[in-house]
Amino acid sequence: MHMRVKETIENRRAYRALDVVEIDDETLDELTTAIRLAPSCFNNQPWNYVFIRDPDMLEKMKNVMSPGNEWTFRASMISAVFSKKEDDCMIKNREYHLFDTGMATAFMILRATELGLVAHPIAGYSEKKTKDVLGIPEEYTVITLVIFGKHSEHPESQLQGDTLKVEGKRPERKPVEEFARQDGY
Ligand SMILES: Cc1cc2nc3c(=O)[nH]c(=O)nc-3n(C[C@H](O)[C@H](O)[C@H](O)COP(=O)(O)O)c2cc1C
């Protein structure tokens, strides 16, 4: 499948109805390559990832999820994304580690989308439990968990109510005028 960036951006969705898919080493290599090529302040590359594919580890990760995120229990892979401010530019009040790690993660998510995978970032998890399960040192901030899978052809068998509704229709976006101005604020 060869998508253009425009199409990949359009096709990406934070789907929650997930089927099991094998994510092999070559696929993982594609994802880490996309991360590697992302820009960062001073080329600092402040990002860190733990990719979880082992079934026993995926089982343990169920305990870190917040209520409402039970759909993540069907993940075929989870990527924990973490960084710390000292690993990137700090220019007065501007701390770039979250920004740069976010860009790298967006690259990963788009590449995963192009490969036909769902890659859904979440904030609803216990950071403390995540660090405990994965052995991530205290000084890092776990910014997101990215949930990977294959989009189910039958979301109605997994989801209900608003969650099911949103699966078929992308949530509304702000009108452009609310965030984009021209030639001055
Ligand atoms: C930082 C971040 C945190 C999110 N946390 C959750 C979450 O905990 N649970 C969830 O189901 N979706 C989560 N989402 C997905 C968003 O709800 C989703 O991206 C948004 O509603 C737009 O939908 P779309 O990505 O399908 O266009 C998160 C997305 C981001 C970027």
Coordinates of C-alpha atoms and ligand atoms in Angstrom, one line a residue:
M1 CA 0.0 0.0 0.0
H2 CA 1.4 3.4 -1.0
M3 CA -0.3 6.3 0.6
R4 CA 0.7 9.9 0.3
V5 CA 1.2 11.9 3.5
K6 CA -2.1 13.7 2.9
E7 CA -3.9 10.4 2.6
T8 CA -2.1 8.9 5.6
I9 CA -3.1 11.9 7.7
E10 CA -6.7 11.5 6.5
N11 CA -6.8 7.8 7.2
R12 CA -5.3 8.0 10.7
R13 CA -8.0 7.6 13.4
A14 CA -7.9 6.8 17.1
Y15 CA -9.9 3.6 16.6
R16 CA -10.8 1.5 19.6
A17 CA -12.3 -1.6 18.0
L18 CA -9.1 -3.7 17.7
D19 CA -8.4 -7.2 16.3
V20 CA -5.2 -9.1 16.9
V21 CA -2.5 -8.6 14.4
E22 CA 1.0 -10.0 14.3
I23 CA 3.5 -7.1 14.5
D24 CA 6.8 -8.7 13.3
D25 CA 10.4 -7.4 13.6
E26 CA 10.4 -5.8 10.2
T27 CA 7.3 -3.8 11.1
L28 CA 8.9 -2.7 14.3
D29 CA 12.0 -1.7 12.3
E30 CA 9.8 0.5 10.1
L31 CA 8.4 2.2 13.1
T32 CA 11.7 2.8 14.8
T33 CA 13.2 4.1 11.5
A34 CA 10.4 6.7 11.3
I35 CA 11.1 7.8 14.9
R36 CA 14.9 8.1 14.1
L37 CA 14.3 10.5 11.2
A38 CA 12.2 12.9 13.2
P39 CA 13.6 16.4 13.8
S40 CA 14.6 17.5 17.2
C41 CA 16.2 20.5 18.9
F42 CA 20.0 20.4 18.4
N43 CA 19.4 16.8 17.1
N44 CA 19.0 15.8 20.8
Q45 CA 16.6 12.9 20.1
P46 CA 15.3 13.0 23.7
W47 CA 12.7 10.2 23.1
N48 CA 12.6 6.7 24.6
Y49 CA 10.3 3.9 23.7
V50 CA 9.6 0.5 25.2
F51 CA 7.7 -1.8 22.7
I52 CA 5.6 -4.4 24.4
R53 CA 4.7 -7.5 22.4
D54 CA 5.2 -10.3 24.8
P55 CA 1.8 -11.7 25.8
D56 CA 2.7 -11.9 29.5
M57 CA 3.8 -8.3 29.5
L58 CA 0.7 -7.2 27.6
E59 CA -1.3 -8.9 30.3
K60 CA 0.5 -7.0 33.0
M61 CA -0.1 -3.7 31.1
K62 CA -3.9 -4.2 31.6
N63 CA -3.4 -3.2 35.2
V64 CA -2.0 0.3 34.3
M65 CA -5.0 1.4 32.3
S66 CA -7.5 3.9 33.6
P67 CA -11.3 3.1 33.7
G68 CA -12.8 3.7 30.3
N69 CA -9.7 2.4 28.5
E70 CA -10.6 -1.3 28.7
W71 CA -10.6 -1.3 24.9
T72 CA -6.8 -1.3 25.1
F73 CA -6.9 -4.9 26.5
R74 CA -7.1 -6.0 22.8
A75 CA -3.7 -4.4 22.0
S76 CA -1.3 -6.4 19.8
M77 CA 1.5 -4.1 20.8
I78 CA 1.9 -1.2 23.2
S79 CA 4.6 1.4 23.0
A80 CA 5.4 3.3 26.1
V81 CA 6.8 6.8 25.2
F82 CA 9.0 8.6 27.7
S83 CA 11.5 11.4 28.0
K84 CA 12.9 14.0 30.5
K85 CA 13.5 17.7 30.1
E86 CA 17.2 17.5 30.7
D87 CA 17.6 15.4 27.6
D88 CA 16.6 18.2 25.3
C89 CA 16.8 22.0 24.8
M90 CA 15.7 24.2 27.6
I91 CA 15.6 27.8 26.5
K92 CA 14.1 29.9 29.3
N93 CA 10.6 28.6 29.7
R94 CA 10.7 26.6 26.5
E95 CA 11.3 22.9 27.2
Y96 CA 11.4 20.9 24.0
H97 CA 11.4 17.3 25.2
L98 CA 7.6 16.9 25.0
F99 CA 7.5 18.6 21.6
D100 CA 10.3 16.6 20.0
T101 CA 9.1 13.3 21.5
G102 CA 5.6 14.2 20.2
M103 CA 6.8 14.8 16.7
A104 CA 8.7 11.5 16.7
T105 CA 5.7 9.7 17.9
A106 CA 3.5 11.4 15.3
F107 CA 6.0 10.1 12.7
M108 CA 5.6 6.6 14.2
I109 CA 1.8 6.8 14.2
L110 CA 1.7 7.9 10.6
R111 CA 4.1 5.2 9.4
A112 CA 2.0 2.6 11.3
T113 CA -1.1 4.0 9.6
E114 CA 0.5 3.6 6.3
L115 CA 1.3 0.0 7.1
G116 CA -2.4 -0.6 7.8
L117 CA -2.2 -0.6 11.6
V118 CA -4.1 1.3 14.2
A119 CA -1.8 3.4 16.4
H120 CA -3.8 5.1 19.1
P121 CA -2.0 7.3 21.7
I122 CA -3.6 7.5 25.2
A123 CA -3.1 9.5 28.3
G124 CA -5.5 7.4 30.5
Y125 CA -3.1 5.2 32.5
S126 CA -1.2 5.2 35.7
E127 CA 2.3 6.6 35.1
K128 CA 3.5 5.0 38.4
K129 CA 2.2 1.6 37.6
T130 CA 3.6 1.8 34.0
K131 CA 7.1 2.6 35.4
D132 CA 6.8 -0.3 37.8
V133 CA 5.7 -2.8 35.2
L134 CA 8.3 -1.8 32.6
G135 CA 11.2 -0.8 35.0
I136 CA 11.4 2.8 33.6
P137 CA 13.5 5.0 35.9
E138 CA 11.7 7.5 38.2
E139 CA 13.2 10.6 36.5
Y140 CA 11.4 10.1 33.2
T141 CA 7.9 11.3 32.3
V142 CA 5.8 8.7 30.6
I143 CA 4.1 10.9 28.0
T144 CA 1.8 8.4 26.3
L145 CA 1.1 4.8 25.6
V146 CA 0.5 4.0 22.0
I147 CA -1.9 1.2 21.4
F148 CA -1.4 -0.9 18.3
G149 CA -3.8 -3.3 16.6
K150 CA -5.7 -3.9 13.4
H151 CA -9.0 -2.1 13.1
S152 CA -11.9 -4.5 13.5
E153 CA -14.4 -4.8 10.7
H154 CA -17.1 -5.3 13.3
P155 CA -16.8 -2.5 15.9
E156 CA -20.3 -3.2 17.1
S157 CA -19.1 -6.5 18.5
Q158 CA -16.7 -4.6 20.8
L159 CA -18.0 -1.1 21.5
Q160 CA -21.2 0.5 22.7
G161 CA -22.9 3.9 22.8
D162 CA -20.8 7.0 22.1
T163 CA -17.6 5.0 21.7
L164 CA -19.2 3.0 19.0
K165 CA -20.6 6.1 17.3
V166 CA -17.2 7.9 17.3
E167 CA -15.7 4.8 15.7
G168 CA -17.5 5.5 12.5
K169 CA -17.2 9.3 12.4
R170 CA -14.2 11.4 13.3
P171 CA -14.9 13.8 16.2
E172 CA -15.5 17.4 15.1
R173 CA -12.6 19.7 14.7
K174 CA -12.4 23.4 15.5
P175 CA -12.9 25.7 12.6
V176 CA -9.7 26.8 11.0
E177 CA -10.2 30.5 12.0
E178 CA -10.1 29.5 15.7
F179 CA -6.5 28.4 15.5
A180 CA -4.9 29.8 12.4
R181 CA -4.4 33.5 11.9
Q182 CA -2.7 35.4 9.1
D183 CA 0.0 38.0 9.4
G184 CA -0.5 38.6 13.2
Y185 CA -2.6 37.5 16.2
Ligands
LIG1 C1 -2.4 12.8 24.2 C2 -3.6 12.0 23.8 C3 -4.3 11.3 24.8 C4 -5.4 10.5 24.5 N1 -5.9 9.8 25.5 C5 -6.9 8.9 25.2 C6 -7.4 8.0 26.1 O1 -6.9 7.9 27.3 N2 -8.4 7.1 25.8 C7 -8.9 7.1 24.5 O2 -9.8 6.3 24.2 N3 -8.5 8.0 23.6 C8 -7.5 8.9 23.9 N4 -7.0 9.7 22.9 C9 -7.6 9.8 21.5 C10 -8.4 11.0 21.2 O3 -9.6 11.0 22.0 C11 -8.6 11.2 19.7 O4 -7.4 11.3 19.1 C12 -9.5 12.4 19.4 O5 -10.8 12.2 19.9 C13 -9.6 12.7 17.9 O6 -10.1 11.5 17.2 P1 -9.2 11.0 16.0 O7 -7.8 10.8 16.4 O8 -9.9 9.7 15.6 O9 -9.3 12.0 14.9 C14 -5.9 10.5 23.2 C15 -5.2 11.2 22.2 C16 -4.1 11.9 22.5 C17 -3.3 12.7 21.4

